[in-house]
């Protein structure tokens, strides 16, 4: 049986429908993740940080390097989406009115990605506070490893599960 090492596994959905990777050392990024958790329509998102062993494992699978930490990843239905593609795809899972952000998919990718990179380069200048409840919500959804059931639900090969 595969193990599941999660900080608070009881708060995480039995199997996440999507995974989101972010820069865990960035206050702006953590605030953005707290906002995502607040506005998602269903509690079905697992989180991991880009400097984790899980990020390296998934990065190797998808041919992506998690080391720069200036990106966000969305893993859903067996695919990895980065940056602005991850953003608008995540917005599809928000409650209204924030779900309207999914319309960003119609903005030309060079403009979307250019704006994303501008924000990513300057994100450490923003120092939004994070309430204890938000920290707890993020920690409760932190995924350290994948189980076979997680891989199946995410459309990933079962070989990515921890043995």
Short mmCIF file of N, CA and C in Angstrom, two decimals:
data_model
loop_
_atom_site.label_atom_id
_atom_site.label_comp_id
_atom_site.label_asym_id
_atom_site.label_seq_id
_atom_site.Cartn_x
_atom_site.Cartn_y
_atom_site.Cartn_z
N UNK A 1 0.85 -1.18 0.00
CA UNK A 1 0.00 0.00 0.00
C UNK A 1 0.88 1.23 0.00
N UNK A 2 0.55 2.23 -0.78
CA UNK A 2 1.34 3.46 -0.85
C UNK A 2 1.02 4.34 0.34
N UNK A 3 2.05 4.99 0.84
CA UNK A 3 1.84 5.88 1.98
C UNK A 3 1.42 7.26 1.51
N UNK A 4 0.81 7.99 2.37
CA UNK A 4 0.44 9.37 2.09
C UNK A 4 0.97 10.22 3.23
N UNK A 5 1.94 11.06 2.94
CA UNK A 5 2.55 11.90 3.97
C UNK A 5 2.04 13.31 3.79
N UNK A 6 1.09 13.68 4.58
CA UNK A 6 0.49 15.00 4.48
C UNK A 6 0.46 15.60 5.86
N UNK A 7 0.60 16.93 5.92
CA UNK A 7 0.66 17.57 7.22
C UNK A 7 -0.63 17.39 8.00
N UNK A 8 -1.78 17.52 7.34
CA UNK A 8 -3.07 17.32 8.00
C UNK A 8 -3.97 16.60 7.01
N UNK A 9 -3.79 15.31 6.87
CA UNK A 9 -4.50 14.58 5.83
C UNK A 9 -6.00 14.58 6.01
N UNK A 10 -6.50 14.76 7.23
CA UNK A 10 -7.95 14.73 7.43
C UNK A 10 -8.64 15.92 6.79
N UNK A 11 -7.94 17.05 6.61
CA UNK A 11 -8.56 18.23 6.02
C UNK A 11 -8.49 18.20 4.50
N UNK A 12 -7.59 17.39 3.95
CA UNK A 12 -7.44 17.32 2.51
C UNK A 12 -8.52 16.40 1.95
N UNK A 13 -9.05 16.72 0.77
CA UNK A 13 -10.01 15.82 0.16
C UNK A 13 -9.40 14.42 0.03
N UNK A 14 -10.24 13.41 -0.03
CA UNK A 14 -9.75 12.04 -0.14
C UNK A 14 -8.78 11.95 -1.32
N UNK A 15 -9.17 12.48 -2.45
CA UNK A 15 -8.27 12.57 -3.60
C UNK A 15 -8.44 13.96 -4.22
N UNK A 16 -7.35 14.71 -4.32
CA UNK A 16 -7.47 16.05 -4.91
C UNK A 16 -7.77 15.97 -6.40
N UNK A 17 -8.56 16.90 -6.90
CA UNK A 17 -8.88 16.94 -8.32
C UNK A 17 -7.83 17.71 -9.10
N UNK A 18 -7.05 18.52 -8.37
CA UNK A 18 -5.99 19.30 -9.00
C UNK A 18 -4.93 19.56 -7.97
N UNK A 19 -3.71 19.83 -8.44
CA UNK A 19 -2.61 20.23 -7.58
C UNK A 19 -2.10 21.58 -8.04
N UNK A 20 -1.73 22.42 -7.09
CA UNK A 20 -1.17 23.73 -7.41
C UNK A 20 0.17 23.84 -6.70
N UNK A 21 1.20 24.21 -7.48
CA UNK A 21 2.53 24.45 -6.93
C UNK A 21 2.77 25.95 -6.91
N UNK A 22 3.45 26.41 -5.85
CA UNK A 22 3.72 27.84 -5.69
C UNK A 22 5.03 28.02 -4.94
N UNK A 23 5.53 29.25 -4.92
CA UNK A 23 6.75 29.59 -4.20
C UNK A 23 6.38 29.78 -2.73
N UNK A 24 6.73 28.81 -1.90
CA UNK A 24 6.37 28.85 -0.49
C UNK A 24 7.09 29.93 0.30
N UNK A 25 8.18 30.49 -0.23
CA UNK A 25 8.92 31.54 0.46
C UNK A 25 8.48 32.94 0.09
N UNK A 26 7.47 33.06 -0.73
CA UNK A 26 7.01 34.36 -1.23
C UNK A 26 5.70 34.75 -0.55
N UNK A 27 5.70 35.86 0.22
CA UNK A 27 4.45 36.29 0.88
C UNK A 27 3.32 36.56 -0.11
N UNK A 28 3.61 37.17 -1.25
CA UNK A 28 2.59 37.44 -2.25
C UNK A 28 1.98 36.14 -2.77
N UNK A 29 2.84 35.14 -2.99
CA UNK A 29 2.36 33.84 -3.50
C UNK A 29 1.48 33.14 -2.46
N UNK A 30 1.91 33.17 -1.20
CA UNK A 30 1.10 32.54 -0.15
C UNK A 30 -0.24 33.24 -0.02
N UNK A 31 -0.27 34.56 -0.13
CA UNK A 31 -1.52 35.32 -0.07
C UNK A 31 -2.42 34.93 -1.25
N UNK A 32 -1.82 34.76 -2.41
CA UNK A 32 -2.59 34.35 -3.59
C UNK A 32 -3.19 32.97 -3.40
N UNK A 33 -2.44 32.07 -2.80
CA UNK A 33 -2.95 30.72 -2.53
C UNK A 33 -4.09 30.77 -1.51
N UNK A 34 -3.95 31.60 -0.48
CA UNK A 34 -5.03 31.75 0.50
C UNK A 34 -6.29 32.27 -0.18
N UNK A 35 -6.14 33.19 -1.11
CA UNK A 35 -7.28 33.72 -1.86
C UNK A 35 -7.91 32.63 -2.71
N UNK A 36 -7.08 31.82 -3.37
CA UNK A 36 -7.58 30.70 -4.16
C UNK A 36 -8.41 29.77 -3.28
N UNK A 37 -7.90 29.42 -2.11
CA UNK A 37 -8.62 28.51 -1.22
C UNK A 37 -9.94 29.11 -0.76
N UNK A 38 -9.95 30.41 -0.54
CA UNK A 38 -11.18 31.08 -0.09
C UNK A 38 -12.26 31.08 -1.18
N UNK A 39 -11.87 31.30 -2.44
CA UNK A 39 -12.84 31.48 -3.51
C UNK A 39 -13.13 30.22 -4.32
N UNK A 40 -12.42 29.11 -4.06
CA UNK A 40 -12.72 27.93 -4.86
C UNK A 40 -14.13 27.42 -4.55
N UNK A 41 -14.79 26.94 -5.57
CA UNK A 41 -16.17 26.49 -5.42
C UNK A 41 -16.27 25.20 -4.61
N UNK A 42 -15.29 24.33 -4.76
CA UNK A 42 -15.26 23.06 -4.02
C UNK A 42 -13.88 22.89 -3.43
N UNK A 43 -13.82 22.24 -2.32
CA UNK A 43 -12.57 22.02 -1.60
C UNK A 43 -11.83 20.83 -2.20
N UNK A 44 -11.23 21.01 -3.37
CA UNK A 44 -10.65 19.87 -4.08
C UNK A 44 -9.24 20.15 -4.61
N UNK A 45 -8.53 21.09 -3.98
CA UNK A 45 -7.21 21.48 -4.45
C UNK A 45 -6.15 21.07 -3.45
N UNK A 46 -5.16 20.32 -3.92
CA UNK A 46 -3.99 20.01 -3.12
C UNK A 46 -2.88 20.99 -3.46
N UNK A 47 -2.02 21.30 -2.51
CA UNK A 47 -0.96 22.29 -2.69
C UNK A 47 0.40 21.68 -2.44
N UNK A 48 1.40 22.15 -3.15
CA UNK A 48 2.79 21.80 -2.84
C UNK A 48 3.68 22.96 -3.25
N UNK A 49 4.83 23.06 -2.63
CA UNK A 49 5.75 24.16 -2.92
C UNK A 49 6.77 23.73 -3.96
N UNK A 50 7.26 24.70 -4.71
CA UNK A 50 8.16 24.43 -5.82
C UNK A 50 9.54 23.94 -5.38
N UNK A 51 9.88 24.11 -4.10
CA UNK A 51 11.19 23.61 -3.66
C UNK A 51 11.07 22.30 -2.89
N UNK A 52 10.01 21.54 -3.16
CA UNK A 52 9.78 20.28 -2.45
C UNK A 52 10.23 19.08 -3.30
N UNK A 53 10.46 17.95 -2.64
CA UNK A 53 10.75 16.72 -3.40
C UNK A 53 9.62 16.36 -4.38
N UNK A 54 8.37 16.62 -3.99
CA UNK A 54 7.25 16.32 -4.88
C UNK A 54 7.34 17.17 -6.15
N UNK A 55 7.71 18.44 -6.01
CA UNK A 55 7.85 19.31 -7.19
C UNK A 55 8.95 18.79 -8.11
N UNK A 56 10.05 18.35 -7.55
CA UNK A 56 11.13 17.80 -8.37
C UNK A 56 10.67 16.53 -9.09
N UNK A 57 9.93 15.69 -8.40
CA UNK A 57 9.43 14.44 -8.98
C UNK A 57 8.44 14.73 -10.12
N UNK A 58 7.49 15.63 -9.87
CA UNK A 58 6.52 15.98 -10.90
C UNK A 58 7.18 16.76 -12.03
N UNK A 59 8.13 17.64 -11.68
CA UNK A 59 8.85 18.39 -12.70
C UNK A 59 9.60 17.45 -13.64
N UNK A 60 10.24 16.43 -13.09
CA UNK A 60 10.95 15.46 -13.92
C UNK A 60 9.97 14.74 -14.85
N UNK A 61 8.81 14.39 -14.33
CA UNK A 61 7.80 13.70 -15.15
C UNK A 61 7.35 14.58 -16.32
N UNK A 62 7.13 15.87 -16.06
CA UNK A 62 6.63 16.77 -17.09
C UNK A 62 7.73 17.49 -17.87
N UNK A 63 8.99 17.26 -17.50
CA UNK A 63 10.09 17.95 -18.18
C UNK A 63 10.18 19.42 -17.81
N UNK A 64 9.81 19.75 -16.59
CA UNK A 64 9.84 21.14 -16.10
C UNK A 64 10.80 21.24 -14.93
N UNK A 65 11.47 22.36 -14.83
CA UNK A 65 12.39 22.61 -13.72
C UNK A 65 11.69 23.49 -12.69
N UNK A 66 11.45 22.99 -11.48
CA UNK A 66 10.80 23.82 -10.47
C UNK A 66 11.74 24.83 -9.81
N UNK A 67 13.04 24.75 -10.10
CA UNK A 67 14.04 25.56 -9.39
C UNK A 67 13.86 27.07 -9.50
N UNK A 68 13.44 27.64 -10.62
CA UNK A 68 13.38 29.10 -10.65
C UNK A 68 12.39 29.72 -9.65
N UNK A 69 11.37 29.00 -9.23
CA UNK A 69 10.38 29.48 -8.24
C UNK A 69 9.61 30.71 -8.71
N UNK A 70 9.70 31.09 -9.97
CA UNK A 70 8.98 32.27 -10.43
C UNK A 70 7.76 31.89 -11.26
N UNK A 71 7.27 30.71 -11.02
CA UNK A 71 6.13 30.20 -11.76
C UNK A 71 5.11 29.64 -10.78
N UNK A 72 3.95 29.38 -11.29
CA UNK A 72 2.98 28.57 -10.56
C UNK A 72 2.57 27.46 -11.50
N UNK A 73 2.26 26.33 -10.93
CA UNK A 73 1.86 25.18 -11.74
C UNK A 73 0.48 24.74 -11.33
N UNK A 74 -0.27 24.30 -12.30
CA UNK A 74 -1.53 23.62 -12.08
C UNK A 74 -1.41 22.26 -12.74
N UNK A 75 -1.65 21.21 -11.98
CA UNK A 75 -1.66 19.86 -12.52
C UNK A 75 -3.10 19.36 -12.41
N UNK A 76 -3.64 19.05 -13.60
CA UNK A 76 -5.06 18.68 -13.67
C UNK A 76 -5.25 17.80 -14.91
N UNK A 77 -5.99 16.73 -14.77
CA UNK A 77 -6.32 15.83 -15.88
C UNK A 77 -5.06 15.38 -16.63
N UNK A 78 -4.00 15.08 -15.87
CA UNK A 78 -2.79 14.53 -16.47
C UNK A 78 -1.88 15.53 -17.16
N UNK A 79 -2.18 16.82 -17.04
CA UNK A 79 -1.38 17.86 -17.71
C UNK A 79 -0.88 18.87 -16.71
N UNK A 80 0.23 19.48 -17.04
CA UNK A 80 0.78 20.57 -16.24
C UNK A 80 0.61 21.87 -17.02
N UNK A 81 0.03 22.86 -16.34
CA UNK A 81 -0.13 24.19 -16.91
C UNK A 81 0.68 25.15 -16.06
N UNK A 82 1.31 26.12 -16.69
CA UNK A 82 2.16 27.08 -15.99
C UNK A 82 1.61 28.49 -16.12
N UNK A 83 2.03 29.31 -15.19
CA UNK A 83 1.88 30.75 -15.27
C UNK A 83 0.44 31.18 -15.56
N UNK A 84 0.25 32.01 -16.60
CA UNK A 84 -1.10 32.53 -16.84
C UNK A 84 -2.07 31.45 -17.28
N UNK A 85 -1.58 30.40 -17.95
CA UNK A 85 -2.46 29.28 -18.29
C UNK A 85 -2.98 28.60 -17.03
N UNK A 86 -2.11 28.46 -16.04
CA UNK A 86 -2.55 27.89 -14.76
C UNK A 86 -3.58 28.81 -14.11
N UNK A 87 -3.35 30.12 -14.17
CA UNK A 87 -4.25 31.08 -13.53
C UNK A 87 -5.66 31.06 -14.07
N UNK A 88 -5.82 31.18 -15.38
CA UNK A 88 -7.18 31.22 -15.90
C UNK A 88 -7.88 29.87 -15.75
N UNK A 89 -7.10 28.78 -15.83
CA UNK A 89 -7.71 27.46 -15.64
C UNK A 89 -8.18 27.27 -14.19
N UNK A 90 -7.40 27.79 -13.25
CA UNK A 90 -7.84 27.74 -11.85
C UNK A 90 -9.10 28.56 -11.62
N UNK A 91 -9.19 29.68 -12.29
CA UNK A 91 -10.35 30.57 -12.12
C UNK A 91 -11.66 29.86 -12.49
N UNK A 92 -11.60 28.86 -13.35
CA UNK A 92 -12.81 28.10 -13.69
C UNK A 92 -13.41 27.40 -12.48
N UNK A 93 -12.62 27.20 -11.45
CA UNK A 93 -13.07 26.48 -10.26
C UNK A 93 -13.44 27.43 -9.11
N UNK A 94 -13.43 28.74 -9.37
CA UNK A 94 -13.80 29.73 -8.35
C UNK A 94 -15.31 29.91 -8.30
N UNK A 95 -15.77 30.48 -7.19
CA UNK A 95 -17.16 30.92 -7.10
C UNK A 95 -17.27 32.28 -7.80
N UNK A 96 -18.51 32.61 -8.20
CA UNK A 96 -18.74 33.93 -8.78
C UNK A 96 -18.55 34.99 -7.71
N UNK A 97 -18.06 36.14 -8.01
CA UNK A 97 -17.76 36.70 -9.34
C UNK A 97 -16.35 36.39 -9.84
N UNK A 98 -15.50 35.78 -9.02
CA UNK A 98 -14.11 35.55 -9.40
C UNK A 98 -13.95 34.53 -10.52
N UNK A 99 -14.97 33.72 -10.76
CA UNK A 99 -14.91 32.76 -11.87
C UNK A 99 -14.78 33.50 -13.20
N UNK A 100 -15.23 34.74 -13.25
CA UNK A 100 -15.13 35.53 -14.48
C UNK A 100 -13.68 35.72 -14.94
N UNK A 101 -12.71 35.54 -14.03
CA UNK A 101 -11.30 35.65 -14.41
C UNK A 101 -10.90 34.59 -15.45
N UNK A 102 -11.69 33.56 -15.58
CA UNK A 102 -11.40 32.54 -16.60
C UNK A 102 -11.47 33.14 -18.00
N UNK A 103 -12.12 34.27 -18.16
CA UNK A 103 -12.18 34.96 -19.45
C UNK A 103 -10.79 35.42 -19.91
N UNK A 104 -9.82 35.41 -19.01
CA UNK A 104 -8.45 35.78 -19.39
C UNK A 104 -7.89 34.85 -20.47
N UNK A 105 -8.51 33.69 -20.64
CA UNK A 105 -8.04 32.77 -21.68
C UNK A 105 -8.13 33.40 -23.05
N UNK A 106 -8.99 34.42 -23.21
CA UNK A 106 -9.16 35.07 -24.51
C UNK A 106 -8.12 36.16 -24.74
N UNK A 107 -7.38 36.53 -23.71
CA UNK A 107 -6.29 37.50 -23.87
C UNK A 107 -5.15 36.77 -24.57
N UNK A 108 -4.53 37.39 -25.56
CA UNK A 108 -3.44 36.71 -26.27
C UNK A 108 -2.35 36.24 -25.29
N UNK A 109 -1.91 34.98 -25.42
CA UNK A 109 -0.91 34.44 -24.49
C UNK A 109 0.34 35.30 -24.30
N UNK A 110 0.90 35.93 -25.34
CA UNK A 110 2.08 36.76 -25.07
C UNK A 110 1.79 37.92 -24.11
N UNK A 111 0.62 38.50 -24.20
CA UNK A 111 0.24 39.59 -23.30
C UNK A 111 -0.02 39.05 -21.89
N UNK A 112 -0.75 37.94 -21.80
CA UNK A 112 -1.02 37.30 -20.51
C UNK A 112 0.27 36.91 -19.82
N UNK A 113 1.15 36.20 -20.55
CA UNK A 113 2.39 35.72 -19.95
C UNK A 113 3.35 36.86 -19.64
N UNK A 114 3.37 37.88 -20.47
CA UNK A 114 4.21 39.05 -20.18
C UNK A 114 3.79 39.72 -18.88
N UNK A 115 2.50 39.87 -18.69
CA UNK A 115 1.98 40.45 -17.45
C UNK A 115 2.30 39.55 -16.27
N UNK A 116 2.14 38.25 -16.45
CA UNK A 116 2.46 37.29 -15.39
C UNK A 116 3.93 37.41 -15.00
N UNK A 117 4.83 37.45 -16.00
CA UNK A 117 6.28 37.54 -15.71
C UNK A 117 6.63 38.85 -15.02
N UNK A 118 5.97 39.94 -15.39
CA UNK A 118 6.22 41.23 -14.74
C UNK A 118 5.86 41.14 -13.25
N UNK A 119 4.71 40.57 -12.95
CA UNK A 119 4.30 40.41 -11.56
C UNK A 119 5.24 39.44 -10.84
N UNK A 120 5.61 38.34 -11.51
CA UNK A 120 6.49 37.34 -10.90
C UNK A 120 7.85 37.94 -10.54
N UNK A 121 8.39 38.79 -11.42
CA UNK A 121 9.69 39.42 -11.14
C UNK A 121 9.63 40.36 -9.95
N UNK A 122 8.48 40.95 -9.71
CA UNK A 122 8.35 41.96 -8.67
C UNK A 122 7.56 41.49 -7.45
N UNK A 123 7.24 40.20 -7.40
CA UNK A 123 6.34 39.70 -6.36
C UNK A 123 6.90 39.86 -4.95
N UNK A 124 8.21 39.85 -4.79
CA UNK A 124 8.78 39.97 -3.44
C UNK A 124 8.68 41.40 -2.90
N UNK A 125 8.33 42.35 -3.75
CA UNK A 125 8.12 43.73 -3.29
C UNK A 125 6.79 43.87 -2.55
N UNK A 126 5.86 42.97 -2.89
CA UNK A 126 4.55 42.99 -2.24
C UNK A 126 4.65 42.14 -0.97
N UNK A 127 4.27 42.66 0.13
CA UNK A 127 4.36 41.92 1.39
C UNK A 127 3.00 41.85 2.08
N UNK A 128 2.00 41.27 1.43
CA UNK A 128 0.68 41.20 2.07
C UNK A 128 0.73 40.28 3.29
N UNK A 129 0.02 40.67 4.30
CA UNK A 129 -0.04 39.85 5.51
C UNK A 129 -0.86 38.59 5.29
N UNK A 130 -0.62 37.62 6.15
CA UNK A 130 -1.35 36.36 6.07
C UNK A 130 -1.84 36.01 7.46
N UNK A 131 -3.13 35.90 7.60
CA UNK A 131 -3.72 35.58 8.90
C UNK A 131 -3.40 34.14 9.28
N UNK A 132 -3.43 33.87 10.57
CA UNK A 132 -3.15 32.51 11.06
C UNK A 132 -4.12 31.49 10.45
N UNK A 133 -5.37 31.89 10.29
CA UNK A 133 -6.36 30.97 9.70
C UNK A 133 -5.99 30.64 8.26
N UNK A 134 -5.46 31.62 7.51
CA UNK A 134 -5.03 31.36 6.14
C UNK A 134 -3.83 30.42 6.11
N UNK A 135 -2.88 30.62 7.03
CA UNK A 135 -1.72 29.73 7.12
C UNK A 135 -2.18 28.30 7.41
N UNK A 136 -3.13 28.16 8.32
CA UNK A 136 -3.65 26.84 8.68
C UNK A 136 -4.36 26.20 7.49
N UNK A 137 -5.12 26.98 6.71
CA UNK A 137 -5.83 26.46 5.55
C UNK A 137 -4.84 25.97 4.49
N UNK A 138 -3.77 26.71 4.29
CA UNK A 138 -2.74 26.29 3.33
C UNK A 138 -2.06 25.02 3.81
N UNK A 139 -1.66 24.99 5.07
CA UNK A 139 -0.99 23.81 5.62
C UNK A 139 -1.87 22.57 5.56
N UNK A 140 -3.18 22.75 5.74
CA UNK A 140 -4.10 21.61 5.74
C UNK A 140 -4.23 20.98 4.36
N UNK A 141 -3.89 21.71 3.32
CA UNK A 141 -4.03 21.19 1.96
C UNK A 141 -2.68 20.84 1.34
N UNK A 142 -1.61 20.93 2.13
CA UNK A 142 -0.26 20.64 1.64
C UNK A 142 -0.12 19.15 1.37
N UNK A 143 0.35 18.83 0.19
CA UNK A 143 0.58 17.46 -0.23
C UNK A 143 2.09 17.26 -0.30
N UNK A 144 2.59 16.25 0.40
CA UNK A 144 4.02 15.95 0.39
C UNK A 144 4.35 14.79 -0.54
N UNK A 145 3.38 13.92 -0.77
CA UNK A 145 3.57 12.77 -1.66
C UNK A 145 2.21 12.37 -2.22
N UNK A 146 2.25 11.54 -3.24
CA UNK A 146 1.02 11.10 -3.88
C UNK A 146 0.77 9.62 -3.60
N UNK A 147 -0.49 9.29 -3.40
CA UNK A 147 -0.93 7.91 -3.31
C UNK A 147 -1.37 7.47 -4.69
N UNK A 148 -1.53 6.19 -4.89
CA UNK A 148 -2.01 5.68 -6.16
C UNK A 148 -3.36 6.31 -6.50
N UNK A 149 -4.26 6.40 -5.52
CA UNK A 149 -5.58 6.99 -5.76
C UNK A 149 -5.46 8.45 -6.21
N UNK A 150 -4.50 9.19 -5.65
CA UNK A 150 -4.29 10.57 -6.07
C UNK A 150 -3.85 10.61 -7.53
N UNK A 151 -2.90 9.75 -7.89
CA UNK A 151 -2.41 9.71 -9.27
C UNK A 151 -3.54 9.41 -10.24
N UNK A 152 -4.37 8.45 -9.90
CA UNK A 152 -5.49 8.09 -10.78
C UNK A 152 -6.44 9.29 -10.94
N UNK A 153 -6.80 9.93 -9.82
CA UNK A 153 -7.72 11.07 -9.88
C UNK A 153 -7.13 12.24 -10.66
N UNK A 154 -5.81 12.40 -10.61
CA UNK A 154 -5.15 13.52 -11.30
C UNK A 154 -4.76 13.18 -12.73
N UNK A 155 -5.00 11.94 -13.14
CA UNK A 155 -4.63 11.53 -14.49
C UNK A 155 -3.13 11.36 -14.67
N UNK A 156 -2.45 11.00 -13.59
CA UNK A 156 -1.00 10.81 -13.62
C UNK A 156 -0.66 9.33 -13.57
N UNK A 157 0.53 8.97 -14.05
CA UNK A 157 0.93 7.56 -13.94
C UNK A 157 1.04 7.12 -12.49
N UNK A 158 0.61 5.92 -12.21
CA UNK A 158 0.68 5.41 -10.85
C UNK A 158 2.12 5.30 -10.34
N UNK A 159 3.07 5.27 -11.25
CA UNK A 159 4.48 5.19 -10.86
C UNK A 159 4.94 6.44 -10.11
N UNK A 160 4.18 7.53 -10.16
CA UNK A 160 4.53 8.75 -9.41
C UNK A 160 4.12 8.66 -7.94
N UNK A 161 3.36 7.62 -7.59
CA UNK A 161 2.95 7.45 -6.19
C UNK A 161 4.14 6.98 -5.37
N UNK A 162 4.16 7.42 -4.12
CA UNK A 162 5.22 6.98 -3.21
C UNK A 162 4.97 5.51 -2.86
N UNK A 163 6.01 4.76 -2.84
CA UNK A 163 5.90 3.33 -2.51
C UNK A 163 6.14 3.13 -1.04
#
